[in-house]
XYZ file of C-alpha atoms in Angstrom:
680
model
C 14.796 -19.719 155.916
C 13.493 -22.131 153.392
C 14.820 -21.915 149.850
C 12.562 -22.548 146.876
C 13.945 -25.249 144.580
C 12.718 -26.036 141.069
C 14.092 -29.274 139.326
C 14.942 -28.657 135.714
C 13.987 -31.695 133.584
C 15.572 -31.563 130.125
C 17.032 -28.524 128.350
C 13.840 -26.602 127.319
C 13.894 -24.055 130.217
C 14.896 -20.691 129.012
C 17.672 -19.330 131.260
C 16.891 -15.876 132.486
C 20.210 -15.244 134.076
C 23.362 -17.232 135.177
C 25.381 -17.418 138.193
C 28.886 -18.897 138.394
C 31.432 -17.257 136.129
C 32.572 -13.932 137.264
C 31.992 -12.337 133.879
C 28.310 -13.544 133.579
C 25.385 -11.193 134.244
C 23.555 -11.708 137.518
C 19.744 -11.007 137.757
C 19.327 -9.284 140.992
C 16.173 -8.424 143.002
C 16.529 -4.898 141.694
C 16.443 -6.226 138.101
C 13.409 -8.373 138.776
C 11.512 -5.483 140.430
C 12.377 -3.281 137.509
C 11.006 -5.937 135.153
C 7.984 -6.405 137.354
C 7.312 -2.596 137.275
C 7.522 -2.494 133.496
C 4.919 -5.269 133.212
C 2.759 -3.489 135.878
C 2.892 -0.202 134.024
C 1.553 -1.958 130.864
C -1.121 -3.752 132.953
C 0.177 -7.126 132.007
C -1.499 -8.790 134.886
C -1.723 -12.352 133.498
C 1.995 -12.393 133.002
C 2.685 -11.088 136.478
C 0.404 -13.672 137.997
C 1.815 -16.600 136.086
C 5.438 -15.853 136.133
C 6.510 -13.133 138.511
C 4.853 -13.814 141.885
C 5.812 -16.505 144.430
C 4.014 -19.887 144.542
C 2.848 -19.009 148.038
C 1.256 -15.815 146.681
C -0.614 -17.778 143.995
C -1.824 -20.244 146.609
C -3.098 -17.405 148.825
C -4.584 -15.238 146.174
C -6.566 -16.779 143.198
C -6.562 -15.573 139.640
C -9.742 -13.770 140.398
C -8.105 -12.034 143.397
C -5.226 -10.947 141.261
C -5.891 -10.585 137.597
C -9.599 -9.974 137.549
C -9.599 -7.595 140.451
C -6.685 -5.610 139.070
C -8.555 -5.251 135.829
C -11.910 -4.466 137.344
C -10.575 -1.791 139.799
C -8.276 -0.098 137.205
C -11.219 0.175 134.900
C -13.738 1.171 137.477
C -11.559 3.727 139.131
C -10.097 4.966 135.899
C -6.546 4.260 137.103
C -3.940 5.563 134.675
C -0.549 7.376 134.552
C 1.116 4.717 136.661
C 4.482 5.759 137.947
C 7.081 3.894 140.021
C 10.341 4.693 141.651
C 12.643 2.142 143.533
C 13.801 4.239 146.498
C 17.381 3.051 146.383
C 20.125 2.612 143.881
C 21.015 -0.614 142.181
C 23.021 -3.233 144.000
C 26.776 -2.835 143.973
C 29.146 -5.731 143.370
C 29.540 -6.524 147.065
C 25.879 -6.664 147.565
C 25.493 -8.880 144.549
C 28.016 -11.357 146.055
C 26.001 -11.439 149.299
C 22.845 -12.499 147.505
C 24.069 -16.043 147.321
C 23.545 -16.237 151.154
C 19.997 -14.678 151.102
C 16.733 -16.206 150.315
C 14.580 -12.985 150.532
C 15.373 -9.326 149.726
C 13.192 -6.168 150.382
C 13.320 -3.020 148.262
C 11.278 0.147 148.952
C 8.952 1.253 146.082
C 7.087 4.455 145.585
C 3.870 4.037 143.768
C 1.777 6.786 142.122
C -1.191 6.831 139.744
C -4.262 8.890 138.882
C -7.845 7.918 139.620
C -11.328 9.341 139.424
C -10.816 10.793 142.857
C -7.307 12.312 142.267
C -3.829 11.080 142.555
C -2.846 8.206 144.827
C 0.806 8.109 146.119
C 2.141 5.595 148.692
C 5.230 3.721 149.591
C 5.357 -0.033 149.433
C 8.033 -2.418 150.874
C 8.384 -5.165 148.158
C 9.752 -8.432 149.367
C 11.297 -10.734 146.709
C 12.023 -14.400 147.310
C 14.805 -16.418 145.614
C 13.772 -19.195 143.376
C 16.686 -21.646 142.632
C 16.358 -23.830 139.407
C 18.330 -27.068 139.476
C 19.222 -29.634 136.776
C 18.261 -33.055 138.218
C 20.639 -34.940 136.045
C 23.610 -32.890 137.054
C 22.494 -32.272 140.660
C 23.376 -28.630 140.501
C 21.756 -25.205 140.415
C 21.668 -23.841 136.871
C 19.798 -20.557 137.480
C 18.318 -18.383 140.249
C 15.476 -15.957 139.943
C 13.584 -13.611 142.299
C 9.762 -13.605 142.531
C 7.637 -11.019 144.298
C 5.651 -11.781 147.373
C 2.372 -10.232 146.438
C -0.502 -8.868 148.589
C -3.571 -6.664 147.992
C -1.704 -3.465 149.072
C 0.051 -3.632 145.625
C -3.498 -2.575 144.183
C -4.423 0.052 146.704
C -2.772 1.235 149.988
C -4.018 -0.439 153.203
C -6.140 -2.941 151.163
C -6.384 -6.399 152.895
C -7.730 -9.675 151.713
C -11.589 -9.894 151.580
C -11.992 -6.132 151.931
C -14.143 -4.294 149.501
C -13.321 -1.100 147.600
C -16.000 1.456 147.157
C -16.451 4.592 145.202
C -18.871 7.513 145.619
C -19.472 10.813 143.860
C -19.300 13.872 145.864
C -21.978 15.965 144.197
C -21.197 19.709 143.477
C -23.937 22.135 144.438
C -25.155 23.919 141.358
C -24.806 27.624 141.613
C -27.863 29.881 142.173
C -29.271 32.431 139.732
C -30.036 35.465 141.824
C -31.649 38.863 141.185
C -30.016 42.180 142.151
C -31.424 41.796 145.726
C -30.316 38.164 146.061
C -33.719 36.699 145.489
C -33.175 33.259 143.904
C -34.588 32.705 140.500
C -33.041 29.259 140.346
C -31.640 27.396 143.379
C -31.537 24.056 145.307
C -34.639 23.597 147.233
C -36.951 21.002 148.783
C -39.432 18.921 146.785
C -41.524 15.775 147.490
C -40.356 12.451 146.130
C -43.459 10.096 145.825
C -42.573 6.465 145.959
C -43.971 2.917 146.514
C -42.908 0.238 148.890
C -43.885 -2.870 146.775
C -44.608 -5.157 149.769
C -47.304 -2.763 150.989
C -48.744 -1.723 147.643
C -51.819 -3.484 146.102
C -51.535 -3.563 142.237
C -55.289 -3.016 142.111
C -54.481 0.587 143.052
C -52.189 1.102 140.104
C -54.788 2.847 138.031
C -55.803 5.157 140.877
C -52.120 6.095 141.568
C -51.459 6.710 137.892
C -54.428 9.125 137.745
C -53.342 11.029 140.829
C -49.723 11.392 139.658
C -50.723 12.047 135.996
C -48.603 9.166 134.810
C -49.383 5.954 132.776
C -49.691 2.712 134.548
C -46.912 1.274 132.238
C -44.495 3.951 133.422
C -45.199 3.080 137.206
C -44.864 -0.660 136.435
C -41.514 -0.095 134.858
C -40.317 1.702 137.882
C -41.411 -1.070 140.187
C -39.893 -3.707 137.983
C -36.402 -2.401 137.954
C -33.766 -5.086 138.579
C -32.544 -3.534 141.936
C -36.067 -3.374 143.511
C -36.746 -5.590 146.477
C -40.180 -5.866 148.226
C -39.068 -3.708 151.154
C -37.405 -0.993 149.027
C -38.670 2.536 148.590
C -39.127 3.023 144.811
C -39.177 6.653 143.669
C -41.950 7.308 141.147
C -41.930 11.086 140.572
C -41.027 14.408 142.283
C -43.660 17.117 142.954
C -43.593 20.567 144.426
C -44.133 21.052 148.178
C -47.050 23.269 147.262
C -48.961 20.580 145.293
C -51.138 19.548 148.330
C -53.782 17.909 146.254
C -51.442 15.521 144.463
C -49.717 14.592 147.661
C -52.891 13.865 149.616
C -54.350 11.903 146.741
C -51.371 9.667 146.171
C -50.364 9.063 149.808
C -54.011 7.995 150.617
C -53.109 4.788 148.645
C -51.560 1.942 150.745
C -47.821 1.614 150.159
C -47.426 5.109 148.693
C -45.377 7.586 150.736
C -43.324 10.748 150.257
C -40.040 11.935 151.446
C -38.455 15.360 151.185
C -35.459 15.687 148.876
C -33.281 18.466 147.336
C -33.664 19.327 143.780
C -33.393 22.307 141.367
C -36.316 24.701 141.894
C -37.481 27.894 140.233
C -39.256 29.921 142.930
C -40.644 32.521 140.516
C -41.736 29.826 137.988
C -43.447 31.452 134.947
C -42.352 35.025 135.786
C -38.704 34.141 134.889
C -38.917 30.977 132.887
C -37.553 32.320 129.565
C -34.735 34.060 131.370
C -33.658 31.151 133.610
C -34.391 28.223 131.408
C -34.235 24.945 133.127
C -32.083 21.746 133.587
C -32.940 18.385 132.165
C -31.344 14.963 131.583
C -28.373 15.196 129.235
C -29.072 13.826 125.731
C -26.769 11.339 123.786
C -25.836 14.191 121.440
C -24.956 16.594 124.292
C -22.961 13.830 126.055
C -20.975 13.452 122.899
C -20.378 17.228 122.474
C -19.327 17.585 126.082
C -16.914 14.616 126.033
C -13.973 15.124 128.282
C -15.710 17.585 130.556
C -16.725 15.104 133.152
C -20.324 14.478 132.246
C -22.041 11.069 132.604
C -25.244 9.777 131.077
C -27.099 10.302 134.449
C -26.227 14.032 134.587
C -28.551 16.999 133.922
C -27.553 20.095 131.973
C -28.917 23.529 131.322
C -31.372 23.287 128.346
C -32.399 26.902 127.906
C -31.877 30.317 129.111
C -29.254 31.184 131.653
C -29.070 27.572 132.816
C -27.660 26.711 129.416
C -25.782 29.930 128.743
C -23.765 29.660 132.109
C -23.781 25.892 132.392
C -20.020 25.669 133.034
C -20.110 28.389 135.651
C -23.194 27.169 137.471
C -22.461 23.440 137.199
C -19.400 23.228 139.312
C -17.158 20.064 139.437
C -18.182 16.861 141.234
C -15.755 15.416 143.547
C -15.178 11.731 144.292
C -13.905 9.394 147.062
C -12.461 6.006 146.842
C -12.475 4.154 150.153
C -11.890 0.695 151.512
C -14.623 -1.000 153.698
C -12.417 -2.445 156.471
C -13.215 -5.658 158.248
C -13.894 -3.882 161.630
C -16.570 -1.844 159.985
C -14.656 1.279 159.514
C -13.506 2.870 156.189
C -10.168 3.997 154.955
C -10.068 6.823 152.291
C -7.670 5.966 149.519
C -8.300 9.154 147.551
C -10.616 12.061 147.809
C -11.206 14.916 145.503
C -13.503 17.573 146.989
C -16.443 18.747 145.044
C -16.150 22.349 143.639
C -19.579 23.978 144.033
C -20.720 25.987 141.038
C -20.672 29.664 141.064
C -23.744 31.921 141.523
C -24.879 34.178 138.752
C -26.218 37.497 140.002
C -28.400 39.536 137.646
C -29.353 43.120 137.460
C -33.025 41.922 137.324
C -35.377 43.178 140.112
C -37.621 40.105 140.520
C -40.279 42.063 142.509
C -40.652 44.413 139.517
C -40.456 41.569 137.035
C -43.250 39.670 138.939
C -45.401 42.813 139.024
C -44.969 43.407 135.300
C -45.682 39.729 134.590
C -48.971 39.920 136.545
C -50.055 42.911 134.502
C -49.261 41.312 131.010
C -50.188 37.723 131.913
C -52.731 36.571 129.333
C -51.279 38.345 126.508
C -48.530 37.536 124.060
C -45.397 39.667 123.694
C -42.173 40.882 125.331
C -41.179 43.666 127.759
C -37.905 45.107 128.912
C -37.297 47.571 131.736
C -33.982 49.345 131.763
C -32.246 51.983 133.980
C -30.977 54.678 131.604
C -28.182 55.790 133.769
C -26.498 52.412 134.456
C -27.780 50.261 131.553
C -29.205 47.820 134.161
C -31.912 45.712 132.663
C -34.385 45.469 135.640
C -36.830 43.237 133.870
C -36.941 41.220 130.673
C -40.075 39.203 129.931
C -41.406 36.851 127.255
C -44.991 35.904 127.598
C -47.006 33.661 127.529
C -44.671 31.344 129.393
C -44.288 28.010 131.141
C -43.383 26.629 134.490
C -39.693 25.394 134.410
C -40.274 23.347 137.532
C -42.327 20.900 135.472
C -39.283 20.073 133.288
C -37.124 19.377 136.375
C -39.708 17.509 138.281
C -40.662 15.385 135.363
C -43.236 16.405 132.889
C -45.805 13.854 131.876
C -46.423 13.131 128.140
C -49.828 14.709 128.335
C -48.482 17.863 130.039
C -45.786 18.118 127.428
C -48.197 17.609 124.481
C -50.474 20.294 125.981
C -47.657 22.700 126.359
C -46.332 22.110 122.790
C -49.715 22.335 121.101
C -50.613 25.696 122.761
C -51.350 27.994 119.786
C -49.946 30.935 121.790
C -46.540 29.256 121.678
C -45.460 29.621 125.386
C -42.169 27.970 124.797
C -41.088 30.651 122.302
C -38.703 33.225 123.798
C -39.941 36.441 122.382
C -37.415 38.721 124.185
C -34.528 37.177 122.285
C -36.361 37.706 118.848
C -36.692 40.865 116.682
C -39.959 42.658 115.690
C -41.052 45.474 113.405
C -40.687 48.631 115.544
C -43.720 50.396 114.164
C -43.777 54.133 114.824
C -41.272 53.807 117.716
C -38.808 53.959 114.742
C -39.512 57.510 114.219
C -37.291 58.538 117.104
C -34.285 56.886 115.353
C -35.251 58.407 111.938
C -35.097 61.762 113.831
C -31.675 60.954 115.414
C -30.219 60.142 112.016
C -31.931 63.263 110.546
C -30.012 65.389 113.166
C -26.811 63.465 112.547
C -26.910 64.091 108.794
C -28.220 67.680 108.946
C -31.320 66.630 107.025
C -33.747 67.419 109.896
C -34.689 70.984 110.873
C -37.103 70.537 113.680
C -38.691 73.856 113.046
C -39.310 73.326 109.328
C -42.946 73.041 108.507
C -43.879 70.468 105.825
C -47.222 71.086 103.986
C -49.103 67.683 103.976
C -52.605 67.381 102.609
C -54.791 64.352 102.941
C -54.242 60.915 104.263
C -51.960 59.676 101.475
C -48.949 60.976 99.736
C -46.585 59.808 97.046
C -43.835 61.208 94.974
C -44.613 61.949 91.308
C -42.188 59.241 90.154
C -43.978 56.535 92.157
C -46.594 54.449 90.446
C -48.748 52.210 92.880
C -46.764 52.898 96.026
C -47.966 55.590 98.590
C -47.597 56.492 102.238
C -50.673 56.653 104.488
C -51.022 58.502 107.771
C -53.606 57.920 110.537
C -55.425 61.277 110.233
C -55.127 64.486 108.144
C -56.256 67.023 110.803
C -52.772 68.776 110.585
C -51.621 70.123 107.305
C -48.714 72.112 108.701
C -46.400 69.506 110.200
C -43.085 70.127 112.017
C -41.086 67.517 114.062
C -43.072 68.065 117.234
C -46.505 67.644 115.513
C -45.196 64.666 113.520
C -43.945 62.937 116.671
C -47.038 63.739 118.804
C -49.515 62.474 116.179
C -47.201 59.866 114.596
C -47.374 61.227 111.051
C -46.075 58.602 108.715
C -45.885 60.999 105.699
C -43.607 63.462 107.584
C -41.138 60.766 108.465
C -41.201 59.271 105.004
C -40.299 62.661 103.620
C -37.518 62.910 106.238
C -36.229 59.514 105.405
C -35.988 60.332 101.765
C -34.302 63.734 102.590
C -31.666 61.778 104.478
C -31.100 59.390 101.609
C -30.628 55.545 101.594
C -26.911 55.355 102.213
C -26.823 57.952 104.941
C -29.925 56.511 106.628
C -28.273 53.005 106.627
C -24.937 54.487 107.999
C -26.888 56.371 110.686
C -28.847 53.296 111.800
C -25.576 51.427 112.003
C -24.331 53.961 114.569
C -27.366 52.971 116.632
C -26.485 49.352 116.706
C -28.485 48.031 113.794
C -26.680 45.283 111.946
C -24.489 44.337 114.899
C -24.703 42.090 117.897
C -26.285 43.797 120.857
C -23.627 44.089 123.662
C -25.812 42.097 126.072
C -24.930 39.047 128.066
C -27.936 37.132 126.875
C -27.625 36.373 123.099
C -30.443 38.047 121.157
C -31.355 38.355 117.483
C -29.441 41.090 115.753
C -31.564 44.121 114.793
C -31.635 44.620 111.024
C -32.097 47.425 108.632
C -33.493 45.179 105.934
C -33.195 41.605 104.846
C -30.157 42.575 102.603
C -28.716 45.107 105.033
C -29.383 48.173 102.851
C -32.279 49.922 101.247
C -33.229 48.711 97.647
C -35.728 51.470 96.668
C -37.248 54.841 97.710
C -40.380 52.963 98.874
C -38.295 50.809 101.273
C -36.639 53.914 102.622
C -40.021 55.569 103.166
C -41.507 52.475 104.818
C -38.454 51.985 107.035
C -38.442 55.614 108.215
C -41.728 55.123 109.996
C -41.016 51.548 111.167
C -42.461 49.292 108.439
C -40.670 47.771 105.560
C -38.050 45.051 106.621
C -36.579 46.870 109.550
C -36.628 44.723 112.714
C -35.466 45.443 116.149
C -34.936 43.427 119.327
C -37.041 44.777 122.259
C -34.081 45.157 124.588
C -32.204 47.180 121.868
C -35.297 49.266 121.559
C -35.376 50.035 125.256
C -31.676 50.838 125.208
C -31.943 53.394 122.477
C -34.959 55.173 124.090
C -32.838 55.062 127.382
C -30.046 56.822 125.649
C -32.360 59.788 124.783
C -33.687 59.764 128.262
C -30.148 59.774 129.674
C -29.242 63.052 127.906
C -27.687 61.465 124.867
C -25.426 58.900 126.703
C -26.422 55.418 125.516
C -25.342 52.744 128.003
C -24.828 49.061 127.081
C -27.689 46.991 128.469
C -26.297 45.173 131.479
C -27.672 41.814 132.712
C -24.924 40.609 135.102
C -24.285 42.558 138.199
C -20.545 41.851 138.182
C -20.176 43.394 134.655
C -18.905 46.965 134.592
C -21.255 49.846 133.410
C -20.134 50.718 129.937
C -21.098 53.596 127.583
C -22.285 52.153 124.350
C -22.094 55.429 122.360
C -22.583 59.087 123.021
C -22.558 62.517 121.455
C -24.089 61.289 118.297
C -26.252 64.446 118.135
C -25.976 67.748 119.906
C -27.353 68.213 123.452
C -29.893 70.717 122.121
C -31.075 68.325 119.653
C -31.456 65.586 122.197
C -33.437 67.965 124.369
C -35.771 68.599 121.396
C -36.420 64.842 121.081
C -37.066 64.606 124.903
C -39.610 67.469 124.599
C -41.282 65.648 121.739
C -41.579 62.320 123.592
C -43.054 64.371 126.528
C -45.655 65.973 124.148
C -46.753 62.567 122.791
C -48.107 61.894 126.290
C -49.197 65.396 127.124
C -51.031 66.099 123.863
C -50.568 63.306 121.401
C -51.211 59.522 120.985
C -50.554 58.466 124.557
C -52.427 60.881 126.748
C -53.961 57.931 128.759
C -50.569 57.576 130.539
C -50.235 61.249 131.576
C -50.142 60.342 135.299
C -50.631 63.140 137.677
C -47.532 64.078 139.565
C -45.321 62.626 136.882
C -43.895 63.735 133.555
C -44.484 60.592 131.469
C -42.869 60.544 127.966
C -42.794 57.996 125.350
C -43.749 56.830 121.788
C -46.487 54.574 120.564
C -46.093 52.251 117.584
C -48.322 49.893 115.720
C -46.531 47.378 113.550
C -48.857 46.056 110.739
C -48.176 42.463 109.787
C -49.557 42.231 106.432
C -48.620 40.669 103.134
C -49.008 43.799 101.080
C -49.853 47.572 101.342
C -53.497 46.790 100.348
C -53.964 44.168 103.098
C -56.372 45.636 105.593
C -56.952 42.551 107.673
C -53.381 41.815 108.920
C -52.539 41.285 112.526
C -50.905 44.190 114.469
C -48.442 44.410 117.276
C -48.733 47.234 119.687
C -45.528 48.837 121.015
C -45.095 51.609 123.568
C -41.773 52.813 125.035
C -42.157 55.047 128.050
C -40.460 56.699 131.034
C -40.951 59.444 133.585
C -38.857 62.590 132.689
C -39.175 63.854 136.257
C -37.483 60.673 137.460
C -35.992 58.935 134.463
C -34.746 55.881 136.367
C -36.471 53.321 134.173
C -37.573 52.972 130.595
C -40.292 50.424 129.784
C -40.465 49.058 126.239
C -43.586 46.898 125.844
C -44.686 44.917 122.764
C -48.091 43.137 122.744
C -48.988 40.937 119.861
C -52.433 40.890 117.979
C -53.702 44.198 119.340
C -55.953 44.781 116.317
C -59.174 43.923 118.436
C -57.818 45.381 121.717
C -57.382 49.072 120.714
C -54.013 48.979 118.922
C -51.038 50.498 120.577
C -53.441 52.162 122.985
C -53.744 48.830 124.761
C -49.950 48.833 125.423
C -50.379 52.367 126.815
C -53.019 51.155 129.278
C -50.731 48.309 130.400
C -47.730 50.513 130.668
C -49.757 53.110 132.803
C -50.741 50.148 135.175
C -47.136 49.202 135.611
C -45.893 52.710 136.359
C -48.733 53.231 138.778
C -47.859 50.041 140.579
C -44.185 51.146 141.020
C -43.571 53.600 143.792
């Protein structure tokens, strides 16, 4: 065995340790490895290379092989939390004495560290070689040190010289959004990826391709001119739906343009569920900063709206990773692997066949609709219309497509089902409920009402107007059937402002709706209370400043239909069915309200939906959107809430905007009738 010898010239060498005298400290291989480990833990790779590995190691492995590779791999693989344990105790006195006869010494070492792909743990036999330092003048050894024989397995287990380390992401599958019957509203599906092979593409066709793909020439040129592109490479340009036959045929007719089928996020019901599902899109710089520490990168996509955004953490899952070595024989060796954890599915109470049917009926209008099962609280459909195709956001919307969407005067990107609206005369049911609660309402009491307008003697300019004056003796049933504003204004005043406010709060006004999808809170007024008798009167028949969310509206009518048991609206199938509130009025009083709602259809303002073989019930409402009481040209929203009392398994609450030229709330009655007739 050959002993390393270093000649000491002069006295400038710093002695690390001394041998000779019995009482002097001896630096052992164990001490040197401990020192080496300390420098390794602190990633002092320059120091290790220059002063702590053998000369043979430095001759075999360059500075690039050692220092630069350590630094690169530790950074690229996010190696941290290094931990080491020498798997034997320090040398005893006898073993130290024996070192004088040894040129090399091997110690077992356990190495552990964390990476992007999980924890790496392995054992390493570390061989140390003795370095003797001599004083040339005195021809004697003045110091002896131990240096580490280094090789690439110190970096990663089973790594040999000239072998490459690779890393790949194991992509987690994003969870599906499913309806109650497991139909997918959002899932992973197949799309076409249109691309160019530059060596086969004639630049004179650039304009034609840009036109067929609805892209700019500059956009395509930027794709082709990316740094990684080679003439023979397939360069992806844009993704399109499998059903877009015209775009496929036009683009692939151009030489050098081909398609391949890839997987991507798709929304099979497109417009019919867009506001509910939302969509995913590339993460923004702001979002990346907000989500720091949650494993996102600048190349990820995140939920931008709807359920995709609301349940991002559940749907997303966790990507995995694999670190592996490309071996010289062509095989690979896995250093560390962390399996991907697929995202969880989100299953809804929505019935997409019903939702699609309802969407076909209201398509072309603007508004919102909710269908709810009174007994369970299950929301079977929730719509905002007009709408958009979320697939366009995922596949890549062109600038012109985006500008067209955003400039649409019907505001298709606005989610109307999350907003609040004036309830119009549908409010009269709630005024009646509060009237029963407070004892202010006697359903059999007849109020004498003359003419179309009424005001208290103490009022100056303010008055209440009703639609017609054919009834002068008005009780609750007549008032509900013919939607008499004056009767309900009187009732509101009889209840009183504070009691009316308290009663509406028991119906959920002023508090967040217990619904998985966040919606705007229904309000009694802008201030939360009534500021005048006029405001009480207006609010009692659904004008004033009272606003209600459409799903809230459906849930309250569903409570009356469900014999006075109001269920929380339920959107997620794994949520338990919960009673929201009950017994707020007597059963007999709830029966009276049910009879009145039936009579609205049988004799009153909604006779058009009196479907043969059914016992349709409901309440119409027209919300006048005007700047003042004297404004006669304001827009109108038509509202109708309806259900079949013979089979009260669904309540439909439908609101259509701008019905002033469509027949008012009668238009929503027609659409509601079409829906119920389409449902078996």
